[in-house]
mmCIF file of C-alpha atoms in Angstrom:
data_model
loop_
_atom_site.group_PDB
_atom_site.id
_atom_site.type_symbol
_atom_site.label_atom_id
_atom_site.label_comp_id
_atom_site.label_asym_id
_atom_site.label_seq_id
_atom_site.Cartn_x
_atom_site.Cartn_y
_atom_site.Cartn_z
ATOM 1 C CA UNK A 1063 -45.332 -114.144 0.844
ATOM 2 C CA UNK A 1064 -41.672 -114.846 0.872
ATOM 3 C CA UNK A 1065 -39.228 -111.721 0.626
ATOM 4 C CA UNK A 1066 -36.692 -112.074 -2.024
ATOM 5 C CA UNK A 1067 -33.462 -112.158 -0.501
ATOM 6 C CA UNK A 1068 -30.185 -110.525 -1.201
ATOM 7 C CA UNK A 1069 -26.735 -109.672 -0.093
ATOM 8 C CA UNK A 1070 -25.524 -105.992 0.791
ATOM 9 C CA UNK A 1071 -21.248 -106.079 0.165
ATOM 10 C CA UNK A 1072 -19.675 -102.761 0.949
ATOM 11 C CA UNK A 1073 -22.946 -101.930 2.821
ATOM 12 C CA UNK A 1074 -21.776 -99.141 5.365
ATOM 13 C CA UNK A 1075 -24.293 -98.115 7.306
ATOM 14 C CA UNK A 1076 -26.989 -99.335 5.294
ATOM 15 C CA UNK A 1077 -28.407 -96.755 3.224
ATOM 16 C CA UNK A 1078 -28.758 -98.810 0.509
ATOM 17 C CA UNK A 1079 -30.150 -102.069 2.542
ATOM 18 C CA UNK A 1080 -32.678 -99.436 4.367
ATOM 19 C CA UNK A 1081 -34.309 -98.455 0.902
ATOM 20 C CA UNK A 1082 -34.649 -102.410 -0.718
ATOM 21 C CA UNK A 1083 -36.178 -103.266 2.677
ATOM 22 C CA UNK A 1084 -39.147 -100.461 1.789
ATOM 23 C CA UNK A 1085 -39.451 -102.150 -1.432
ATOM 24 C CA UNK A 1086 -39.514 -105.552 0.258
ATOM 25 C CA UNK A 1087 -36.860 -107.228 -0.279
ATOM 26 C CA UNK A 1088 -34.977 -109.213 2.655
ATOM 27 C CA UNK A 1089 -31.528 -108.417 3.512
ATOM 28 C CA UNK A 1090 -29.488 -112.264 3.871
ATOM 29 C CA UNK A 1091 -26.244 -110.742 5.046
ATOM 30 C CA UNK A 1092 -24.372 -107.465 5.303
ATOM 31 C CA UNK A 1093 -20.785 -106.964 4.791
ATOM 32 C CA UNK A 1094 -18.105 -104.057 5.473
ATOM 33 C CA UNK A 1095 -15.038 -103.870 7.165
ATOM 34 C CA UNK A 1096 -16.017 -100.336 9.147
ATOM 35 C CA UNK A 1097 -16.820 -101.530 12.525
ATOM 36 C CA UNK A 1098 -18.947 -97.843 13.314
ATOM 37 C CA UNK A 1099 -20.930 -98.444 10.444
ATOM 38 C CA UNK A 1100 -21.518 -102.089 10.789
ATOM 39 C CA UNK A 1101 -22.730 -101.137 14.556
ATOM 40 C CA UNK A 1102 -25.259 -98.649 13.352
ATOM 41 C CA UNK A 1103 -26.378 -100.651 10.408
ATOM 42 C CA UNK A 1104 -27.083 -103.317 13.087
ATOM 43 C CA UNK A 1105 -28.479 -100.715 15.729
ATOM 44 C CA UNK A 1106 -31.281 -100.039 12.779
ATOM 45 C CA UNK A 1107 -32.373 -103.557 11.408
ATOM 46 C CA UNK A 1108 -34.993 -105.735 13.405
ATOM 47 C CA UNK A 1109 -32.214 -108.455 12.878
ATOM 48 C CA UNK A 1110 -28.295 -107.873 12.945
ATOM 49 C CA UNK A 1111 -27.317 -109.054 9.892
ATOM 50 C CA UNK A 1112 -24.552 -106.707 9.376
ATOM 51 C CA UNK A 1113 -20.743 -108.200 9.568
ATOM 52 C CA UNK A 1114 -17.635 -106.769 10.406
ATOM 53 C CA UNK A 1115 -15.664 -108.790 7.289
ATOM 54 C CA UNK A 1116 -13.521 -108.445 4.639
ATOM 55 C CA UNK A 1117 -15.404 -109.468 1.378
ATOM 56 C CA UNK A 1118 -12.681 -112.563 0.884
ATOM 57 C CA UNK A 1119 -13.957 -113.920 3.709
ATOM 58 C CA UNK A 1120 -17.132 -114.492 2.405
ATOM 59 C CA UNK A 1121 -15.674 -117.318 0.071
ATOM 60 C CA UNK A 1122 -17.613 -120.355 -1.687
ATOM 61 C CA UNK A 1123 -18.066 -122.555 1.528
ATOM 62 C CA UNK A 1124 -19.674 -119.828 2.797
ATOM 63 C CA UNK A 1125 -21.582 -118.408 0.076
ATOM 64 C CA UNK A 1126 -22.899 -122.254 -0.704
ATOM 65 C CA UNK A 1127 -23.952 -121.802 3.181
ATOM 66 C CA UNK A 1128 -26.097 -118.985 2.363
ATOM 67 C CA UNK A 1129 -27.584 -120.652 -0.674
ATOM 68 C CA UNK A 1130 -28.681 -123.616 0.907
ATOM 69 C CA UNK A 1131 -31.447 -121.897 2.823
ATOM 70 C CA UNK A 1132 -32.918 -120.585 -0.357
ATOM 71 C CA UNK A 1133 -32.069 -118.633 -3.407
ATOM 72 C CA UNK A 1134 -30.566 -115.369 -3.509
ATOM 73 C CA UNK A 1135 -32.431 -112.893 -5.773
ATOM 74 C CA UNK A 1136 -29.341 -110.234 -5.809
ATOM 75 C CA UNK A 1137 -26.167 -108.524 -4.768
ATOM 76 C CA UNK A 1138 -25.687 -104.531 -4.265
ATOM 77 C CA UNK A 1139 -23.462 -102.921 -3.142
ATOM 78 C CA UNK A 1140 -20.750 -100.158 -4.032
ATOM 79 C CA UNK A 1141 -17.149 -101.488 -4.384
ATOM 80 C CA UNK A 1142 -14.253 -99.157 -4.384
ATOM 81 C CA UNK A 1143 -12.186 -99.272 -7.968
ATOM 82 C CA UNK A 1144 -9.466 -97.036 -7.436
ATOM 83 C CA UNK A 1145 -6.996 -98.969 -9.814
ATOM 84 C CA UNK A 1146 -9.224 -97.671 -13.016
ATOM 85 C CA UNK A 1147 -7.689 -94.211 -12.474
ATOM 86 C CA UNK A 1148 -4.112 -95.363 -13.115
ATOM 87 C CA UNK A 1149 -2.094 -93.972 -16.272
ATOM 88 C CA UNK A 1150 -0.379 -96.156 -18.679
ATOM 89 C CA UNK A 1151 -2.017 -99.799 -19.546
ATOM 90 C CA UNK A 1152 -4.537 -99.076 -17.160
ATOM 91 C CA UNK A 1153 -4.942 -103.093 -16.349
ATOM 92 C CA UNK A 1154 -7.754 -104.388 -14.749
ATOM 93 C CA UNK A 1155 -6.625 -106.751 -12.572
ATOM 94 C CA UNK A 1156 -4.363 -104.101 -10.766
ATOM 95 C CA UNK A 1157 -4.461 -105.107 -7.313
ATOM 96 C CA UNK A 1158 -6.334 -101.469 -6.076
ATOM 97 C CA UNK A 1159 -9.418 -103.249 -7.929
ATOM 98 C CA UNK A 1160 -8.845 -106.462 -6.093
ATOM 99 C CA UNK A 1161 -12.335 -105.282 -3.912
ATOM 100 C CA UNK A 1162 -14.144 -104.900 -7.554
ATOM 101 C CA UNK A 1163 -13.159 -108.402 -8.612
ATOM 102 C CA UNK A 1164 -14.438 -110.098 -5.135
ATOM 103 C CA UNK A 1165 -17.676 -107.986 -5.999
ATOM 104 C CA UNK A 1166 -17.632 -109.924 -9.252
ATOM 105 C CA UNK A 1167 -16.685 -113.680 -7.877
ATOM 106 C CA UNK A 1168 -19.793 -113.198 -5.476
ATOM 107 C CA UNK A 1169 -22.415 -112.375 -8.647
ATOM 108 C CA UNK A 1170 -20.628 -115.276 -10.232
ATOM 109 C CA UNK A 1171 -20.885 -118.221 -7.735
ATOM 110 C CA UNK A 1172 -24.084 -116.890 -6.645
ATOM 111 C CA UNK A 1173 -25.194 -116.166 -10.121
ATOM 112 C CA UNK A 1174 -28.302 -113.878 -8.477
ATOM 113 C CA UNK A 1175 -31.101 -112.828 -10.708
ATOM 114 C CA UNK A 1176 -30.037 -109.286 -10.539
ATOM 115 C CA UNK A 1177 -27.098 -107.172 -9.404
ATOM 116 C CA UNK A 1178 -26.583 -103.534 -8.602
ATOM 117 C CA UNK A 1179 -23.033 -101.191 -8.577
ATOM 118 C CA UNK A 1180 -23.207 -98.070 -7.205
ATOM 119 C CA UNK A 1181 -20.480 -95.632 -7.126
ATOM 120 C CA UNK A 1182 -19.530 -91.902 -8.056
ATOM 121 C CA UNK A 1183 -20.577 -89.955 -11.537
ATOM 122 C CA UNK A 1184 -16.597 -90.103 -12.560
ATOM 123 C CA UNK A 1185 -16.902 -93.747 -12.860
ATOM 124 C CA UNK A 1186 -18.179 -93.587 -16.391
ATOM 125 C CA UNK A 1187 -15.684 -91.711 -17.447
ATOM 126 C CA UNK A 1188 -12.564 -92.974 -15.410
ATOM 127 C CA UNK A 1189 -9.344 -94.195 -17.518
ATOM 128 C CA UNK A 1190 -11.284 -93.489 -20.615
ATOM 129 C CA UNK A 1191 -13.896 -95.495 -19.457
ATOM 130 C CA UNK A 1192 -12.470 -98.844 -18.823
ATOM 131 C CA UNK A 1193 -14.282 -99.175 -15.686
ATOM 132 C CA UNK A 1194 -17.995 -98.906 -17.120
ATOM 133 C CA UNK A 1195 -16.387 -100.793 -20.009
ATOM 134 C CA UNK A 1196 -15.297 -103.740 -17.908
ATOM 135 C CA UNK A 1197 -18.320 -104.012 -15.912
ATOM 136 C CA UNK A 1198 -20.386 -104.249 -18.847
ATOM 137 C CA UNK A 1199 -18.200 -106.647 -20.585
ATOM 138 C CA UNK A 1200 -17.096 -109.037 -17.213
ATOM 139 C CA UNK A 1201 -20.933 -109.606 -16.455
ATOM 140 C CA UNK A 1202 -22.505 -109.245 -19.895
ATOM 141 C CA UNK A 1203 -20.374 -112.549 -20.084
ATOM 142 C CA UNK A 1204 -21.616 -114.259 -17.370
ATOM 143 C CA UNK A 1205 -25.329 -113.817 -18.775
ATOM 144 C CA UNK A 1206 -26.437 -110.373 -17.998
ATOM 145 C CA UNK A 1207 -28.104 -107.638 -19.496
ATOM 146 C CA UNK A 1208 -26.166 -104.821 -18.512
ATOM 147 C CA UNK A 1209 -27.282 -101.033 -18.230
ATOM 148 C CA UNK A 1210 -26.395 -98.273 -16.711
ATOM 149 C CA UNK A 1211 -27.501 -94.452 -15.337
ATOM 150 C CA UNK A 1212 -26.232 -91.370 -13.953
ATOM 151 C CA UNK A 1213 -29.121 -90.517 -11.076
ATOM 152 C CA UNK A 1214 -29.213 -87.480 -9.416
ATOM 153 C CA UNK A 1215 -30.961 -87.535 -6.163
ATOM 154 C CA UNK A 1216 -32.833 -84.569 -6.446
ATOM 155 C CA UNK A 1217 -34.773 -85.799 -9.117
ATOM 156 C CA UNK A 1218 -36.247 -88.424 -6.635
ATOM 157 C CA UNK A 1219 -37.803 -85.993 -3.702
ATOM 158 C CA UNK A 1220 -34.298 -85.924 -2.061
ATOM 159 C CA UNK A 1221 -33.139 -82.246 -1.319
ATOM 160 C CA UNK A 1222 -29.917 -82.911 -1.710
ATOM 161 C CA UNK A 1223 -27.857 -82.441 -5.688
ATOM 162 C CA UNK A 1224 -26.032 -85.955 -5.203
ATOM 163 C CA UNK A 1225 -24.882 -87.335 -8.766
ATOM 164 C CA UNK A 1226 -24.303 -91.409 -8.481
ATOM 165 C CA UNK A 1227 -24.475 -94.219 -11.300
ATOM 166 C CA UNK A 1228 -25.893 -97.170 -10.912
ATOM 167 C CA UNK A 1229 -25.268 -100.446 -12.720
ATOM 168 C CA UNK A 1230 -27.933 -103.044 -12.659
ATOM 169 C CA UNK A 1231 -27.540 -106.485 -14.324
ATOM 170 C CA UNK A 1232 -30.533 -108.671 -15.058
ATOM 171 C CA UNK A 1233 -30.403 -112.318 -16.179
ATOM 172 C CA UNK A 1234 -33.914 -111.681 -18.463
ATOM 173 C CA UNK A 1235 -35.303 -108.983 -20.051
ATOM 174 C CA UNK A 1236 -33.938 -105.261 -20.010
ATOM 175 C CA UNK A 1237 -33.574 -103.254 -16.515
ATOM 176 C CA UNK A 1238 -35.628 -99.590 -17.137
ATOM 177 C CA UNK A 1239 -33.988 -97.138 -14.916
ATOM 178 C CA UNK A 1240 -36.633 -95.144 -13.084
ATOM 179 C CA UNK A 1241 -36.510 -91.316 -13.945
ATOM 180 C CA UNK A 1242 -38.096 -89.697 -11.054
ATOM 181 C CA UNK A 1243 -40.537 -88.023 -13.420
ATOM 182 C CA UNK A 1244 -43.476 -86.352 -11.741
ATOM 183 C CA UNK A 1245 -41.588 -86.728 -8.095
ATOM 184 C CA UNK A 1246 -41.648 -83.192 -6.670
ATOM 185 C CA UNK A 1247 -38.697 -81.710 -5.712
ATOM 186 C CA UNK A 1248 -38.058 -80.611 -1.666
ATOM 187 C CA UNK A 1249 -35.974 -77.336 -0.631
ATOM 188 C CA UNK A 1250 -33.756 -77.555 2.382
ATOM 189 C CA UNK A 1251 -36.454 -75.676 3.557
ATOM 190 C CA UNK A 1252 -39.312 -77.956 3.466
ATOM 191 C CA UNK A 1253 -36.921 -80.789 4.707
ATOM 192 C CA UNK A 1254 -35.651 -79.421 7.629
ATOM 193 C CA UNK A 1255 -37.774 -75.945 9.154
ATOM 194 C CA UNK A 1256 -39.734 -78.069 11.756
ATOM 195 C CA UNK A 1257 -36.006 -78.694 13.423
ATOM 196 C CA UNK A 1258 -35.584 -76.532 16.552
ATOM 197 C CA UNK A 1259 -33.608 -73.531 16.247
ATOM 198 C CA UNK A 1260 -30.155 -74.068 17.710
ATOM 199 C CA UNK A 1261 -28.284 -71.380 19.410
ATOM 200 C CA UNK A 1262 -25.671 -71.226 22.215
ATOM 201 C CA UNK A 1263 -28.180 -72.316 25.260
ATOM 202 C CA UNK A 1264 -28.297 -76.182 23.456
ATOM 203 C CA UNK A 1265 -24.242 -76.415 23.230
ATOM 204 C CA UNK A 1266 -24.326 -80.352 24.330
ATOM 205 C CA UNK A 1267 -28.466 -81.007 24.254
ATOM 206 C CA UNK A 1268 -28.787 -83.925 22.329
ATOM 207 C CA UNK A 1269 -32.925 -84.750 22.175
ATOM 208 C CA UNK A 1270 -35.343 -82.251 21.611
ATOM 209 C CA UNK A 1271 -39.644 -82.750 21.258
ATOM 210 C CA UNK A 1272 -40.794 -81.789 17.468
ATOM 211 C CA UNK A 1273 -41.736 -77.829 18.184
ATOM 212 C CA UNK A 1274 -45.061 -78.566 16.047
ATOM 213 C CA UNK A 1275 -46.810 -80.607 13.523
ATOM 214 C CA UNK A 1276 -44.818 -81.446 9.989
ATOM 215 C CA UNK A 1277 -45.559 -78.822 7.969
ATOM 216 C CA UNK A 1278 -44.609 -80.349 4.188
ATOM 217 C CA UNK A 1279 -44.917 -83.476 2.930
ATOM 218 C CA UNK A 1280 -41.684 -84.618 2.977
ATOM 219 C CA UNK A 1281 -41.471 -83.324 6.676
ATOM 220 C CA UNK A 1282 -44.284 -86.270 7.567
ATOM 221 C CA UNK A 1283 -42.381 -89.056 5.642
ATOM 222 C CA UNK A 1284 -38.755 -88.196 7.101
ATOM 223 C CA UNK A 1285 -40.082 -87.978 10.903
ATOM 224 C CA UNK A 1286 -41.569 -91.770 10.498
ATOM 225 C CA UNK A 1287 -41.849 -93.478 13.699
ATOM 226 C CA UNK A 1288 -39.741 -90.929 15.676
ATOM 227 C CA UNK A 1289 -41.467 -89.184 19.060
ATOM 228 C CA UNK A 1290 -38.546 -87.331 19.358
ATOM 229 C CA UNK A 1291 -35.455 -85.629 17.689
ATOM 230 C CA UNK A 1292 -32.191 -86.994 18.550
ATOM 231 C CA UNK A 1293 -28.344 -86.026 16.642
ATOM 232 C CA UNK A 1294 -29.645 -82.302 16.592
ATOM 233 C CA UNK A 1295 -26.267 -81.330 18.287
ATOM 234 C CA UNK A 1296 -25.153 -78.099 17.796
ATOM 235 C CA UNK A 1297 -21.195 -77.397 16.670
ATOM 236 C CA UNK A 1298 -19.840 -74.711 18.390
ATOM 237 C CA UNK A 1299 -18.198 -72.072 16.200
ATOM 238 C CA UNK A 1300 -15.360 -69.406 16.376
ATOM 239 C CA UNK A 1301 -17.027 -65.544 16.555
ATOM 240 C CA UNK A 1302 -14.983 -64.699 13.732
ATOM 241 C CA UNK A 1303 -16.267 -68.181 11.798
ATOM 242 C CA UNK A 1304 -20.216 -67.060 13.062
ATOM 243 C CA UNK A 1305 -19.491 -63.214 12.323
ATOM 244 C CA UNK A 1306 -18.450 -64.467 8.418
ATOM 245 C CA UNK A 1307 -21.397 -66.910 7.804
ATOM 246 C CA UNK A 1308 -23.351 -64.293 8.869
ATOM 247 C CA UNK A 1309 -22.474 -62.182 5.813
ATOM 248 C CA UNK A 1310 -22.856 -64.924 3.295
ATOM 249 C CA UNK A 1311 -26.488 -64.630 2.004
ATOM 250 C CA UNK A 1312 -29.131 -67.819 1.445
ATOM 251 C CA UNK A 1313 -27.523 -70.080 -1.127
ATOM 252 C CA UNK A 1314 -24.607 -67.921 -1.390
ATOM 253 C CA UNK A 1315 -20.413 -68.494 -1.228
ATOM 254 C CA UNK A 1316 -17.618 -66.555 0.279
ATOM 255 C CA UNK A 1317 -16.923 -65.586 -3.000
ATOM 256 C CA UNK A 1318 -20.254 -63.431 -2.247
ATOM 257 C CA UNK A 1319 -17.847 -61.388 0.565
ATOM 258 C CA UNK A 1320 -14.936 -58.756 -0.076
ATOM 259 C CA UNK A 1321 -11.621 -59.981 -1.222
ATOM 260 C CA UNK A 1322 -9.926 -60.334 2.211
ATOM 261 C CA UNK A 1323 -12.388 -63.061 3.277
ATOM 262 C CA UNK A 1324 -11.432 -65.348 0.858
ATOM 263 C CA UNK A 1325 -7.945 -66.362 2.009
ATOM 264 C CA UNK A 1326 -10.479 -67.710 5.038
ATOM 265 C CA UNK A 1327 -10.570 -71.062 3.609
ATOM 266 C CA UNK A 1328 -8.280 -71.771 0.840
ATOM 267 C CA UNK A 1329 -10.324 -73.994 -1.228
ATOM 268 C CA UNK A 1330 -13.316 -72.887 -3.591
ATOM 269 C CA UNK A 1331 -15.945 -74.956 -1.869
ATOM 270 C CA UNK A 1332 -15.535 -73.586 1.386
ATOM 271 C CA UNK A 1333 -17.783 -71.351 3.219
ATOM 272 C CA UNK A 1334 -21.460 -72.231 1.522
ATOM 273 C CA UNK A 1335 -24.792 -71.543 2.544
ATOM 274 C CA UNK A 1336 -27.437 -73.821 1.870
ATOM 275 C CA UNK A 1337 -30.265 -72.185 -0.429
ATOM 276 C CA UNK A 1338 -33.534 -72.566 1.363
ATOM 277 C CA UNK A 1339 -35.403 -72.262 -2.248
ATOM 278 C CA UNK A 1340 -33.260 -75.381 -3.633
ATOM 279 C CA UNK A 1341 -31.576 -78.573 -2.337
ATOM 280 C CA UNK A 1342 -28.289 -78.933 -0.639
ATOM 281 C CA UNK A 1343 -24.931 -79.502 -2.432
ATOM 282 C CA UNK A 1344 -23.532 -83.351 -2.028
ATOM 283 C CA UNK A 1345 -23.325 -84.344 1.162
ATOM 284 C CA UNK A 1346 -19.756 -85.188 2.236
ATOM 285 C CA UNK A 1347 -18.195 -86.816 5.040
ATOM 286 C CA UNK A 1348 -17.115 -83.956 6.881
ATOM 287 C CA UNK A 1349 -19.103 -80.799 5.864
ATOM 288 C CA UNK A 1350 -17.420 -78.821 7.421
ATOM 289 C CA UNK A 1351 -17.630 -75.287 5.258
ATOM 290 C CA UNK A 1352 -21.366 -75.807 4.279
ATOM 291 C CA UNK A 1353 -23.869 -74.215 6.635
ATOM 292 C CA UNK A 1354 -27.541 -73.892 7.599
ATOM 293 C CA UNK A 1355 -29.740 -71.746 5.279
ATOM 294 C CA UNK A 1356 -30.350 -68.990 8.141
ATOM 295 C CA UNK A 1357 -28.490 -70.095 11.146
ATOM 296 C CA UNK A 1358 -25.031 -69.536 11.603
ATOM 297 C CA UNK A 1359 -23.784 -73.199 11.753
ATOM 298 C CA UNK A 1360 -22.818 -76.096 9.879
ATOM 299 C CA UNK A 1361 -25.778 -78.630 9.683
ATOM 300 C CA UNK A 1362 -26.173 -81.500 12.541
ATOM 301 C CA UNK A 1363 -25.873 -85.244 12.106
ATOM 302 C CA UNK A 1364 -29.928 -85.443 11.900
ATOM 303 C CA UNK A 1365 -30.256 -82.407 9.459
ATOM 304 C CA UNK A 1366 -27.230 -84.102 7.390
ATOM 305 C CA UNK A 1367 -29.599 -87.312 7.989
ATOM 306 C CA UNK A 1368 -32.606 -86.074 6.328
ATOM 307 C CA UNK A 1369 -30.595 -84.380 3.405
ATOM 308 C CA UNK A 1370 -29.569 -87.930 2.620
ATOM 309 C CA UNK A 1371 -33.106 -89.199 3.321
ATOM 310 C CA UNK A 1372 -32.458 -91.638 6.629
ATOM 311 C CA UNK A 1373 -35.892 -91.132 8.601
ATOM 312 C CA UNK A 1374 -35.636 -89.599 12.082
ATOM 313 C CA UNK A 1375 -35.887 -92.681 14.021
ATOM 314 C CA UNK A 1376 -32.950 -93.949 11.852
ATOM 315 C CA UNK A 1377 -29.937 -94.182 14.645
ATOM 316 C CA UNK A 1378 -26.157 -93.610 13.950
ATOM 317 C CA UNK A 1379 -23.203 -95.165 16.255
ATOM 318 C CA UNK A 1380 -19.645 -94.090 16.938
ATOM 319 C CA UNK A 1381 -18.089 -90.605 17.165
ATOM 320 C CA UNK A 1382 -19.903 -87.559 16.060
ATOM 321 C CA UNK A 1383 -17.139 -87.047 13.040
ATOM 322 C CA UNK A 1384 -17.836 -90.744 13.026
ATOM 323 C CA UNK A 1385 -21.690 -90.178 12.431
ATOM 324 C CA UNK A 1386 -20.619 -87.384 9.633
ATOM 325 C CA UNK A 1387 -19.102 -89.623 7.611
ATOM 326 C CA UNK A 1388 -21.095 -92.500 7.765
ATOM 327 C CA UNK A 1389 -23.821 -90.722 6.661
ATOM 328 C CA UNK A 1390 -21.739 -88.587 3.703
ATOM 329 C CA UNK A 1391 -20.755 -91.609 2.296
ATOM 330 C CA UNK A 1392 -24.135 -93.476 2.138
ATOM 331 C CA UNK A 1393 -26.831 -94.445 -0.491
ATOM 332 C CA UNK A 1394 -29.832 -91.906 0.103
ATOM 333 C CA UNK A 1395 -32.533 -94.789 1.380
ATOM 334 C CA UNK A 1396 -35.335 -93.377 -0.622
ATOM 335 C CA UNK A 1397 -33.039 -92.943 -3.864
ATOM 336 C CA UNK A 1398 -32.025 -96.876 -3.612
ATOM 337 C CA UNK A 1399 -35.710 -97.131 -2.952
ATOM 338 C CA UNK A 1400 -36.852 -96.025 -6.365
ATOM 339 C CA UNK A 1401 -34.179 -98.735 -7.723
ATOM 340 C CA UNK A 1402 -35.275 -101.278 -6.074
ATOM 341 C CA UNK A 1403 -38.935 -101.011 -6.608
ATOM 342 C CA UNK A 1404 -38.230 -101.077 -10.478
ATOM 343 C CA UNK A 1405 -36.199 -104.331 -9.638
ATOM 344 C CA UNK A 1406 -39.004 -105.605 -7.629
ATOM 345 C CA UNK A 1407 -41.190 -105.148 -10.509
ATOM 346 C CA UNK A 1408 -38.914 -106.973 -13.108
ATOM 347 C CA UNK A 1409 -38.894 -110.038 -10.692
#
């Protein structure tokens, strides 16, 4: 049977494509203009569909190109829409949204059976909500049933608390958001204990066998085809950094310490420890002040990895601050997953 096809804009490193490929969908074309992400999204997909391209470039010529080989069942993707936070008349087509508006001319040349927006939670509310406002209104226009939801990845067997909404536009019917209902949840604990133990001995050690079987569920999904762990590179810390994360207790904050150590770091997420009895805060692009639930560290690329759900034989490119923040600023695979099962059904 034929995949139903779509087009990834703003794609990254592919989170999002990874999880509509489990539900079976085909990925046409990929498009970013980050040249590390477009190289790992490429590294990880049987066929390198990932560009290095400004979304203008992908104009009608091109997108009439695309069409001609069949039809195009959606877009996703996550433009940025920094122009909604201005003051004052707030206008839409302020050029800072110019990325949101090429989003839009795709859906509307293509005029796909479905699209999907993701972006952060304060996009609802941003500029009194003339972003969630516009969307519904600019593509309600064109034909679409518009809806929206705030999903938390947690809810969705991720152990990570990662707040995101999701648009999804349908030409027929209604879109029904899935709600992660009877999904059980996974501690930081169950996703990452069959990791080896890092210490001093592994500074620059970069593969590593599995010390034992998985031991949890979520443990034998997130290993998939891997024979080995790779990323699992341990950052090297100050004494006085280790000798302070050593006081702060499982899921606790510097806030936890005496006074004097909280002039450490000046901000008031700094300094975390993961709670091995719940998920992870949001994964960032640097996490640099959030650290292992019992080892004196920040996480690794591969335990950031499976807090955002990329399997272990999932492969990221470029620098390691590179890796960081390709992975902080991706779609958890197996929470795009969910969404695109749902729109696999409604095809």
């Amino acid at each position: 049977m034929t995949k139903p096809k779509i087009l990834d804009l703003f794609c990254g490193c592919g989170g999002m494509s990874l999880g509509f490929e489990e539900a079976g969908f085909e990925v046409l074309l990929a498009v970013d203009t980050w040249s590390d992400a477009i190289e790992t999204y490429n590294h990880n997909h049987p066929s390198p569909v990932g560009e290095v391209s400004d979304i203008r470039n992908l104009d009608d010529a091109r997108i009439d190109s695309l069409l001609s080989s069949g039809p195009i069942a959606g877009v996703i993707g996550g433009p940025p829409c920094q122009g909604f936070s201005t003051v004052g008349t707030r206008d839409v087509e302020d050029e800072r949204n110019h990325l949101y508006m090429e989003y839009f001319r795709v859906v509307k040349r293509i005029r796909p059976q479905f699209f999907v927006i993701e972006n952060v939670q304060g996009m609802l509310t941003l500029a009194g909500g003339a972003f969630r406002d516009d969307v519904v209104k600019r593509f309600s226009e064109l034909g679409y049933s518009v809806s929206h939801s705030l999903l938390n990845a947690r809810d969705f067997g991720i152990p990570q608390n990662r707040k995101r909404v999701f648009f999804v536009g349908v030409l027929e019917g209604e879109f029904e958001f899935p709600s992660g209902s009877g999904i059980p949840g996974v501690t930081t604990h169950e996703a990452l204990s069959d990791l080896p133990r890092l210490d001093v001995e592994h500074e620059g050690v970069h593969e590593f066998d599995y010390p034992g079987p998985p031991a949890t569920d979520y443990q034998r999904y997130i290993r998939g085809s891997a024979e080995s762990i790779t990323h699992h590179l341990i950052t090297m810390h100050t004494e006085q950094t280790k000798s302070i994360i050593a006081m702060i207790p499982d899921g606790g904050k510097i806030r936890d310490l005496p006074r004097e150590y909280w002039e450490v770091r000046k901000y008031n997420k700094a300094f975390q420890r993961m709670a091995s009895e719940g998920v992870s805060i949001t994964v960032d692009t640097g996490h640099r002040n959030f650290f292992h639930y019992d080892q004196n560290r920040i996480p690794t690329v591969r335990e950031n990895a499976r807090l955002q759900s990329f399997k272990d034989d999932w492969v990221p490119l470029g620098s390691k601050t590179s890796q960081y923040k390709q992975i902080g600023n991706a779609v958890p695979p197996l929470l795009a997953e969910y969404v695109a099962r749902r729109l696999k059904r409604y095809l």
